[in-house]
Amino acid sequence: MLLAIGSIIMVVLAAGYSLIMPGRRHGGSTGVSGIGLSTLLAVLSGTAIGILSAQAVDYSKLLAMAIVVPVMAALGYWGGRKYSLRFAAHMVLIGSVSGYAGVIFGIGFFSANRVIFVTDVAFIVLLFIVLRLAEANTRTVRTDRGRVKSSTVNRGAGFILMYGTGLTAMAIAITLWGNSVSVGQIGQPLTQLSEYDTEHDLQIAQVEIGAAGLSPANTDFTKGGMMKINFQVKASAGANLTLTSSDLNVDAPLQTGDNVFLFNNPLPGTYKFAVGDRVCTFTVK
């Protein structure tokens, strides 16, 4: 959760600078080129924020859009008002629509536990490329406006280069050291190992049931002894849920919160559990 929120803040800050500051810099992009650049940045920013918001709120479309719309309304207004109020409204709309597309995309790929990292890195790299191309175009157009004007533009380019390098370094750090963060905090893990409770001679594990499905998708147990599994149902999973398993003859209603099941010495093999159309497995080795 904290990593997702931090990623959203990082993207918002980068997007805010990119949308708002170019219009404040003397010699920034104007006219058709500026409008095109701002629109592209709004699409990029909305999509990235949508993907990250989907994971931050446990894949709830409504809550994710509650984050996306206010953020893109603020960024779109401040980024577009330097051209006209009509264009500012266009920026708000295009950013919100892109954010919704990002939410749908993020939910669709919930099972990849590195979605947040990929989103951060892709957004920052694309943002840096767009800004560098825009700055190069600005320098070309304004070459003949004198030494002072050229010096101002070059200083702006240097600042963007430094800013972009810093953001890229931050993205690389997230990618390299992301594995030190618990996988459960950054997405849906694919597998887990059960823990052994020596005091009660039990193998224990917990499976979370949310809007995205059952997490993790598989849990490994060791042959012998009793298994204790807690199916923890989140509010986002919905109501009137039933856990079924034809392999172990389970057909039990679930309630929000903890639902504990005990299984005595199952034989080696893979056992399938389902909640509606959402599935997970237990593997006894």
mmCIF file of C-alpha atoms in Angstrom:
data_model
loop_
_atom_site.group_PDB
_atom_site.id
_atom_site.type_symbol
_atom_site.label_atom_id
_atom_site.label_comp_id
_atom_site.label_asym_id
_atom_site.label_seq_id
_atom_site.Cartn_x
_atom_site.Cartn_y
_atom_site.Cartn_z
ATOM 1 C CA MET A 1 0.000 0.000 0.000
ATOM 2 C CA LEU A 2 2.717 2.492 0.996
ATOM 3 C CA LEU A 3 4.724 1.705 -2.114
ATOM 4 C CA ALA A 4 1.677 2.250 -4.331
ATOM 5 C CA ILE A 5 0.887 5.579 -2.649
ATOM 6 C CA GLY A 6 4.520 6.673 -2.953
ATOM 7 C CA SER A 7 4.492 5.760 -6.629
ATOM 8 C CA ILE A 8 1.334 7.819 -7.199
ATOM 9 C CA ILE A 9 2.913 10.825 -5.466
ATOM 10 C CA MET A 10 6.071 10.494 -7.568
ATOM 11 C CA VAL A 11 4.084 10.334 -10.816
ATOM 12 C CA VAL A 12 1.857 13.264 -9.775
ATOM 13 C CA LEU A 13 4.883 15.439 -8.973
ATOM 14 C CA ALA A 14 6.595 14.573 -12.244
ATOM 15 C CA ALA A 15 3.399 15.123 -14.227
ATOM 16 C CA GLY A 16 2.672 18.367 -12.405
ATOM 17 C CA TYR A 17 6.061 19.790 -13.247
ATOM 18 C CA SER A 18 5.811 18.676 -16.872
ATOM 19 C CA LEU A 19 2.316 20.119 -17.389
ATOM 20 C CA ILE A 20 2.581 23.354 -15.420
ATOM 21 C CA MET A 21 6.191 24.546 -15.445
ATOM 22 C CA PRO A 22 6.891 24.631 -19.231
ATOM 23 C CA GLY A 23 4.264 27.347 -19.590
ATOM 24 C CA ARG A 24 5.920 29.413 -16.857
ATOM 25 C CA ARG A 25 9.412 29.214 -18.334
ATOM 26 C CA HIS A 26 10.327 32.018 -20.680
ATOM 27 C CA GLY A 27 10.602 30.440 -24.111
ATOM 28 C CA GLY A 28 8.410 27.421 -23.321
ATOM 29 C CA SER A 29 6.301 25.622 -25.906
ATOM 30 C CA THR A 30 3.335 27.609 -27.204
ATOM 31 C CA GLY A 31 0.652 27.336 -29.867
ATOM 32 C CA VAL A 32 -0.069 24.078 -31.630
ATOM 33 C CA SER A 33 3.127 22.366 -30.439
ATOM 34 C CA GLY A 34 2.418 23.281 -26.816
ATOM 35 C CA ILE A 35 -1.181 22.079 -27.033
ATOM 36 C CA GLY A 36 -0.099 18.777 -28.578
ATOM 37 C CA LEU A 37 2.595 18.274 -25.932
ATOM 38 C CA SER A 38 0.186 19.053 -23.082
ATOM 39 C CA THR A 39 -2.415 16.631 -24.455
ATOM 40 C CA LEU A 40 0.170 13.847 -24.767
ATOM 41 C CA LEU A 41 1.377 14.463 -21.211
ATOM 42 C CA ALA A 42 -2.211 14.389 -19.908
ATOM 43 C CA VAL A 43 -2.779 10.995 -21.567
ATOM 44 C CA LEU A 44 0.497 9.626 -20.192
ATOM 45 C CA SER A 45 -0.113 10.960 -16.685
ATOM 46 C CA GLY A 46 -3.737 9.845 -16.483
ATOM 47 C CA THR A 47 -2.905 6.317 -17.626
ATOM 48 C CA ALA A 48 -0.024 5.910 -15.163
ATOM 49 C CA ILE A 49 -1.998 7.314 -12.219
ATOM 50 C CA GLY A 50 -4.943 5.065 -13.114
ATOM 51 C CA ILE A 51 -2.811 1.903 -13.094
ATOM 52 C CA LEU A 52 -1.190 2.775 -9.764
ATOM 53 C CA SER A 53 -4.493 3.817 -8.155
ATOM 54 C CA ALA A 54 -6.097 0.484 -9.076
ATOM 55 C CA GLN A 55 -3.510 -1.384 -7.025
ATOM 56 C CA ALA A 56 -3.482 1.139 -4.182
ATOM 57 C CA VAL A 57 -7.203 0.610 -3.432
ATOM 58 C CA ASP A 58 -7.398 -3.171 -3.880
ATOM 59 C CA TYR A 59 -8.626 -3.006 -7.487
ATOM 60 C CA SER A 60 -11.856 -1.108 -6.776
ATOM 61 C CA LYS A 61 -12.851 0.902 -9.873
ATOM 62 C CA LEU A 62 -14.906 3.405 -7.877
ATOM 63 C CA LEU A 63 -12.184 4.172 -5.330
ATOM 64 C CA ALA A 64 -9.500 4.299 -8.013
ATOM 65 C CA MET A 65 -11.502 6.839 -10.024
ATOM 66 C CA ALA A 66 -12.064 8.819 -6.818
ATOM 67 C CA ILE A 67 -8.285 9.319 -6.832
ATOM 68 C CA VAL A 68 -7.822 9.790 -10.573
ATOM 69 C CA VAL A 69 -10.526 12.390 -11.287
ATOM 70 C CA PRO A 70 -9.546 15.024 -8.659
ATOM 71 C CA VAL A 71 -5.843 14.631 -9.435
ATOM 72 C CA MET A 72 -6.302 14.943 -13.196
ATOM 73 C CA ALA A 73 -8.809 17.782 -12.718
ATOM 74 C CA ALA A 74 -6.155 19.774 -10.861
ATOM 75 C CA LEU A 75 -3.314 18.884 -13.233
ATOM 76 C CA GLY A 76 -5.469 19.385 -16.319
ATOM 77 C CA TYR A 77 -6.757 22.780 -15.219
ATOM 78 C CA TRP A 78 -3.386 24.218 -14.253
ATOM 79 C CA GLY A 79 -1.693 22.697 -17.278
ATOM 80 C CA GLY A 80 -4.306 23.877 -19.792
ATOM 81 C CA ARG A 81 -5.460 27.267 -18.549
ATOM 82 C CA LYS A 82 -2.412 29.026 -20.028
ATOM 83 C CA TYR A 83 -3.968 28.350 -23.443
ATOM 84 C CA SER A 84 -7.695 28.775 -22.680
ATOM 85 C CA LEU A 85 -10.406 27.619 -20.306
ATOM 86 C CA ARG A 86 -11.835 25.445 -23.076
ATOM 87 C CA PHE A 87 -8.501 23.682 -23.479
ATOM 88 C CA ALA A 88 -8.245 23.318 -19.688
ATOM 89 C CA ALA A 89 -11.601 21.514 -19.722
ATOM 90 C CA HIS A 90 -10.293 19.343 -22.566
ATOM 91 C CA MET A 91 -7.229 18.469 -20.477
ATOM 92 C CA VAL A 92 -9.369 17.500 -17.488
ATOM 93 C CA LEU A 93 -11.554 15.277 -19.674
ATOM 94 C CA ILE A 94 -8.732 13.576 -21.589
ATOM 95 C CA GLY A 95 -6.766 13.015 -18.368
ATOM 96 C CA SER A 96 -9.763 11.465 -16.598
ATOM 97 C CA VAL A 97 -10.603 9.209 -19.555
ATOM 98 C CA SER A 98 -6.971 8.092 -19.761
ATOM 99 C CA GLY A 99 -7.047 7.478 -16.011
ATOM 100 C CA TYR A 100 -10.096 5.233 -16.391
ATOM 101 C CA ALA A 101 -8.308 3.303 -19.137
ATOM 102 C CA GLY A 102 -5.339 2.936 -16.776
ATOM 103 C CA VAL A 103 -7.592 1.612 -14.000
ATOM 104 C CA ILE A 104 -9.083 -1.028 -16.312
ATOM 105 C CA PHE A 105 -5.618 -1.974 -17.592
ATOM 106 C CA GLY A 106 -4.216 -2.242 -14.055
ATOM 107 C CA ILE A 107 -7.063 -4.466 -12.859
ATOM 108 C CA GLY A 108 -6.693 -6.665 -15.943
ATOM 109 C CA PHE A 109 -3.055 -7.362 -15.110
ATOM 110 C CA PHE A 110 -3.418 -7.629 -11.335
ATOM 111 C CA SER A 111 -1.618 -10.985 -11.162
ATOM 112 C CA ALA A 112 1.737 -9.485 -12.172
ATOM 113 C CA ASN A 113 3.426 -8.517 -8.921
ATOM 114 C CA ARG A 114 5.676 -5.968 -10.637
ATOM 115 C CA VAL A 115 2.939 -3.874 -12.263
ATOM 116 C CA ILE A 116 3.796 -0.880 -10.081
ATOM 117 C CA PHE A 117 7.499 -1.041 -10.935
ATOM 118 C CA VAL A 118 6.839 -1.369 -14.657
ATOM 119 C CA THR A 119 4.412 1.559 -14.546
ATOM 120 C CA ASP A 120 6.878 3.801 -12.703
ATOM 121 C CA VAL A 121 9.763 3.037 -15.025
ATOM 122 C CA ALA A 122 7.716 3.256 -18.239
ATOM 123 C CA PHE A 123 6.111 6.550 -17.214
ATOM 124 C CA ILE A 124 9.380 8.198 -16.266
ATOM 125 C CA VAL A 125 11.240 7.039 -19.366
ATOM 126 C CA LEU A 126 8.419 8.144 -21.696
ATOM 127 C CA LEU A 127 8.038 11.446 -19.858
ATOM 128 C CA PHE A 128 11.751 12.149 -20.148
ATOM 129 C CA ILE A 129 11.767 11.331 -23.880
ATOM 130 C CA VAL A 130 8.744 13.560 -24.550
ATOM 131 C CA LEU A 131 10.239 16.485 -22.644
ATOM 132 C CA ARG A 132 13.606 16.135 -24.355
ATOM 133 C CA LEU A 133 11.991 16.075 -27.800
ATOM 134 C CA ALA A 134 9.883 19.106 -26.924
ATOM 135 C CA GLU A 135 12.910 20.971 -25.630
ATOM 136 C CA ALA A 136 14.926 20.119 -28.728
ATOM 137 C CA ASN A 137 12.085 21.428 -30.890
ATOM 138 C CA THR A 138 11.913 24.620 -28.846
ATOM 139 C CA ARG A 139 15.641 25.236 -29.265
ATOM 140 C CA THR A 140 15.417 24.705 -33.029
ATOM 141 C CA VAL A 141 12.507 27.103 -33.480
ATOM 142 C CA ARG A 142 14.086 29.863 -31.411
ATOM 143 C CA THR A 143 17.672 29.667 -32.668
ATOM 144 C CA ASP A 144 17.516 33.073 -34.387
ATOM 145 C CA ARG A 145 16.194 35.061 -31.434
ATOM 146 C CA GLY A 146 19.557 36.183 -30.090
ATOM 147 C CA ARG A 147 22.189 35.158 -27.618
ATOM 148 C CA VAL A 148 20.222 35.982 -24.466
ATOM 149 C CA LYS A 149 17.178 34.015 -25.596
ATOM 150 C CA SER A 150 19.387 31.061 -26.581
ATOM 151 C CA SER A 151 21.108 31.119 -23.216
ATOM 152 C CA THR A 152 17.752 31.007 -21.406
ATOM 153 C CA VAL A 153 16.564 28.026 -23.425
ATOM 154 C CA ASN A 154 19.834 26.156 -22.861
ATOM 155 C CA ARG A 155 19.571 26.670 -19.109
ATOM 156 C CA GLY A 156 16.032 25.289 -19.253
ATOM 157 C CA ALA A 157 17.243 22.271 -21.210
ATOM 158 C CA GLY A 158 19.979 21.668 -18.663
ATOM 159 C CA PHE A 159 17.475 21.761 -15.826
ATOM 160 C CA ILE A 160 15.173 19.290 -17.598
ATOM 161 C CA LEU A 161 18.145 16.992 -18.237
ATOM 162 C CA MET A 162 19.098 17.081 -14.553
ATOM 163 C CA TYR A 163 15.476 16.597 -13.443
ATOM 164 C CA GLY A 164 14.916 13.730 -15.854
ATOM 165 C CA THR A 165 18.156 12.041 -14.807
ATOM 166 C CA GLY A 166 17.112 12.226 -11.159
ATOM 167 C CA LEU A 167 13.706 10.697 -11.860
ATOM 168 C CA THR A 168 15.254 7.946 -13.975
ATOM 169 C CA ALA A 169 17.692 7.136 -11.150
ATOM 170 C CA MET A 170 14.748 6.947 -8.738
ATOM 171 C CA ALA A 171 12.925 4.538 -11.053
ATOM 172 C CA ILE A 172 16.029 2.334 -11.358
ATOM 173 C CA ALA A 173 16.372 2.262 -7.559
ATOM 174 C CA ILE A 174 12.738 1.163 -7.185
ATOM 175 C CA THR A 175 13.309 -1.627 -9.696
ATOM 176 C CA LEU A 176 16.584 -2.859 -8.155
ATOM 177 C CA TRP A 177 15.523 -2.790 -4.494
ATOM 178 C CA GLY A 178 11.842 -3.552 -4.922
ATOM 179 C CA ASN A 179 12.308 -7.180 -3.924
ATOM 180 C CA SER A 180 13.218 -6.090 -0.390
ATOM 181 C CA VAL A 181 9.594 -4.989 0.045
ATOM 182 C CA SER A 182 6.999 -7.615 0.919
ATOM 183 C CA VAL A 183 5.402 -8.864 -2.291
ATOM 184 C CA GLY A 184 1.989 -8.623 -0.687
ATOM 185 C CA GLN A 185 2.413 -4.840 -0.562
ATOM 186 C CA ILE A 186 3.028 -4.350 -4.263
ATOM 187 C CA GLY A 187 0.644 -6.695 -5.996
ATOM 188 C CA GLN A 188 -0.697 -10.215 -5.958
ATOM 189 C CA PRO A 189 1.964 -12.865 -5.179
ATOM 190 C CA LEU A 190 1.793 -16.056 -7.211
ATOM 191 C CA THR A 191 2.892 -18.508 -4.520
ATOM 192 C CA GLN A 192 3.773 -18.821 -0.839
ATOM 193 C CA LEU A 193 5.168 -21.411 1.580
ATOM 194 C CA SER A 194 3.174 -22.433 4.634
ATOM 195 C CA GLU A 195 4.622 -21.686 8.065
ATOM 196 C CA TYR A 196 5.055 -24.259 10.819
ATOM 197 C CA ASP A 197 3.536 -23.681 14.256
ATOM 198 C CA THR A 198 5.703 -25.800 16.558
ATOM 199 C CA GLU A 199 3.544 -25.137 19.618
ATOM 200 C CA HIS A 200 0.399 -26.620 18.060
ATOM 201 C CA ASP A 201 2.060 -28.865 15.448
ATOM 202 C CA LEU A 202 0.269 -27.155 12.551
ATOM 203 C CA GLN A 203 1.163 -25.945 9.101
ATOM 204 C CA ILE A 204 -0.510 -22.558 8.771
ATOM 205 C CA ALA A 205 -1.203 -20.240 5.835
ATOM 206 C CA GLN A 206 -3.421 -17.304 4.959
ATOM 207 C CA VAL A 207 -5.209 -16.650 1.670
ATOM 208 C CA GLU A 208 -6.714 -13.222 0.999
ATOM 209 C CA ILE A 209 -9.930 -12.898 -0.993
ATOM 210 C CA GLY A 210 -10.510 -9.488 -2.559
ATOM 211 C CA ALA A 211 -11.845 -7.838 -5.674
ATOM 212 C CA ALA A 212 -8.841 -9.151 -7.613
ATOM 213 C CA GLY A 213 -9.409 -12.769 -6.603
ATOM 214 C CA LEU A 214 -7.594 -15.170 -4.271
ATOM 215 C CA SER A 215 -4.061 -14.250 -3.261
ATOM 216 C CA PRO A 216 -1.673 -15.982 -3.464
ATOM 217 C CA ALA A 217 -2.621 -18.239 -6.342
ATOM 218 C CA ASN A 218 -0.832 -21.247 -4.801
ATOM 219 C CA THR A 219 0.324 -22.324 -1.346
ATOM 220 C CA ASP A 220 2.884 -25.099 -0.794
ATOM 221 C CA PHE A 221 2.571 -27.487 2.162
ATOM 222 C CA THR A 222 4.732 -30.379 3.366
ATOM 223 C CA LYS A 223 3.300 -33.898 3.556
ATOM 224 C CA GLY A 224 2.174 -34.982 7.011
ATOM 225 C CA GLY A 225 0.364 -33.280 9.883
ATOM 226 C CA MET A 226 -2.589 -30.929 10.014
ATOM 227 C CA MET A 227 -3.067 -27.833 7.848
ATOM 228 C CA LYS A 228 -4.703 -24.659 9.154
ATOM 229 C CA ILE A 229 -5.760 -22.163 6.477
ATOM 230 C CA ASN A 230 -7.313 -18.773 7.132
ATOM 231 C CA PHE A 231 -9.314 -17.427 4.200
ATOM 232 C CA GLN A 232 -9.424 -13.700 4.936
ATOM 233 C CA VAL A 233 -12.265 -12.034 3.034
ATOM 234 C CA LYS A 234 -11.944 -8.304 2.313
ATOM 235 C CA ALA A 235 -14.954 -6.031 2.001
ATOM 236 C CA SER A 236 -14.087 -5.413 -1.655
ATOM 237 C CA ALA A 237 -14.701 -9.105 -2.447
ATOM 238 C CA GLY A 238 -18.460 -8.697 -2.122
ATOM 239 C CA ALA A 239 -21.089 -10.584 -0.112
ATOM 240 C CA ASN A 240 -22.670 -14.051 -0.083
ATOM 241 C CA LEU A 241 -19.447 -15.825 -1.015
ATOM 242 C CA THR A 242 -18.997 -19.604 -0.876
ATOM 243 C CA LEU A 243 -15.745 -21.563 -0.757
ATOM 244 C CA THR A 244 -15.850 -24.824 -2.699
ATOM 245 C CA SER A 245 -13.405 -27.662 -3.319
ATOM 246 C CA SER A 246 -14.470 -30.910 -4.962
ATOM 247 C CA ASP A 247 -11.032 -32.350 -4.120
ATOM 248 C CA LEU A 248 -11.571 -32.004 -0.344
ATOM 249 C CA ASN A 249 -15.400 -31.960 -0.255
ATOM 250 C CA VAL A 250 -15.646 -28.352 0.894
ATOM 251 C CA ASP A 251 -18.765 -26.242 0.363
ATOM 252 C CA ALA A 252 -18.879 -23.503 3.000
ATOM 253 C CA PRO A 253 -20.191 -19.919 3.157
ATOM 254 C CA LEU A 254 -17.673 -17.167 3.829
ATOM 255 C CA GLN A 255 -18.044 -13.993 5.840
ATOM 256 C CA THR A 256 -16.040 -10.789 5.761
ATOM 257 C CA GLY A 257 -12.921 -11.232 7.885
ATOM 258 C CA ASP A 258 -11.284 -14.472 9.030
ATOM 259 C CA ASN A 259 -12.577 -17.896 7.969
ATOM 260 C CA VAL A 260 -10.448 -20.727 9.391
ATOM 261 C CA PHE A 261 -10.390 -24.272 7.963
ATOM 262 C CA LEU A 262 -8.500 -27.343 9.238
ATOM 263 C CA PHE A 263 -7.434 -30.254 7.031
ATOM 264 C CA ASN A 264 -5.965 -33.407 8.559
ATOM 265 C CA ASN A 265 -2.993 -34.964 6.768
ATOM 266 C CA PRO A 266 -4.023 -34.621 3.100
ATOM 267 C CA LEU A 267 -2.211 -36.835 0.606
ATOM 268 C CA PRO A 268 0.450 -35.361 -1.708
ATOM 269 C CA GLY A 269 -1.059 -33.625 -4.704
ATOM 270 C CA THR A 270 -2.660 -30.393 -5.849
ATOM 271 C CA TYR A 271 -6.018 -29.318 -4.423
ATOM 272 C CA LYS A 272 -8.191 -26.699 -6.081
ATOM 273 C CA PHE A 273 -10.329 -24.163 -4.204
ATOM 274 C CA ALA A 274 -12.800 -21.754 -5.780
ATOM 275 C CA VAL A 275 -14.841 -18.729 -4.746
ATOM 276 C CA GLY A 276 -17.164 -18.144 -7.678
ATOM 277 C CA ASP A 277 -14.938 -18.013 -10.742
ATOM 278 C CA ARG A 278 -11.855 -17.118 -8.689
ATOM 279 C CA VAL A 279 -9.474 -19.995 -7.997
ATOM 280 C CA CYS A 280 -6.414 -20.889 -5.922
ATOM 281 C CA THR A 281 -4.565 -24.154 -5.283
ATOM 282 C CA PHE A 282 -2.805 -25.926 -2.408
ATOM 283 C CA THR A 283 0.126 -28.170 -3.273
ATOM 284 C CA VAL A 284 1.136 -30.879 -0.787
ATOM 285 C CA LYS A 285 4.637 -32.218 -1.387
#
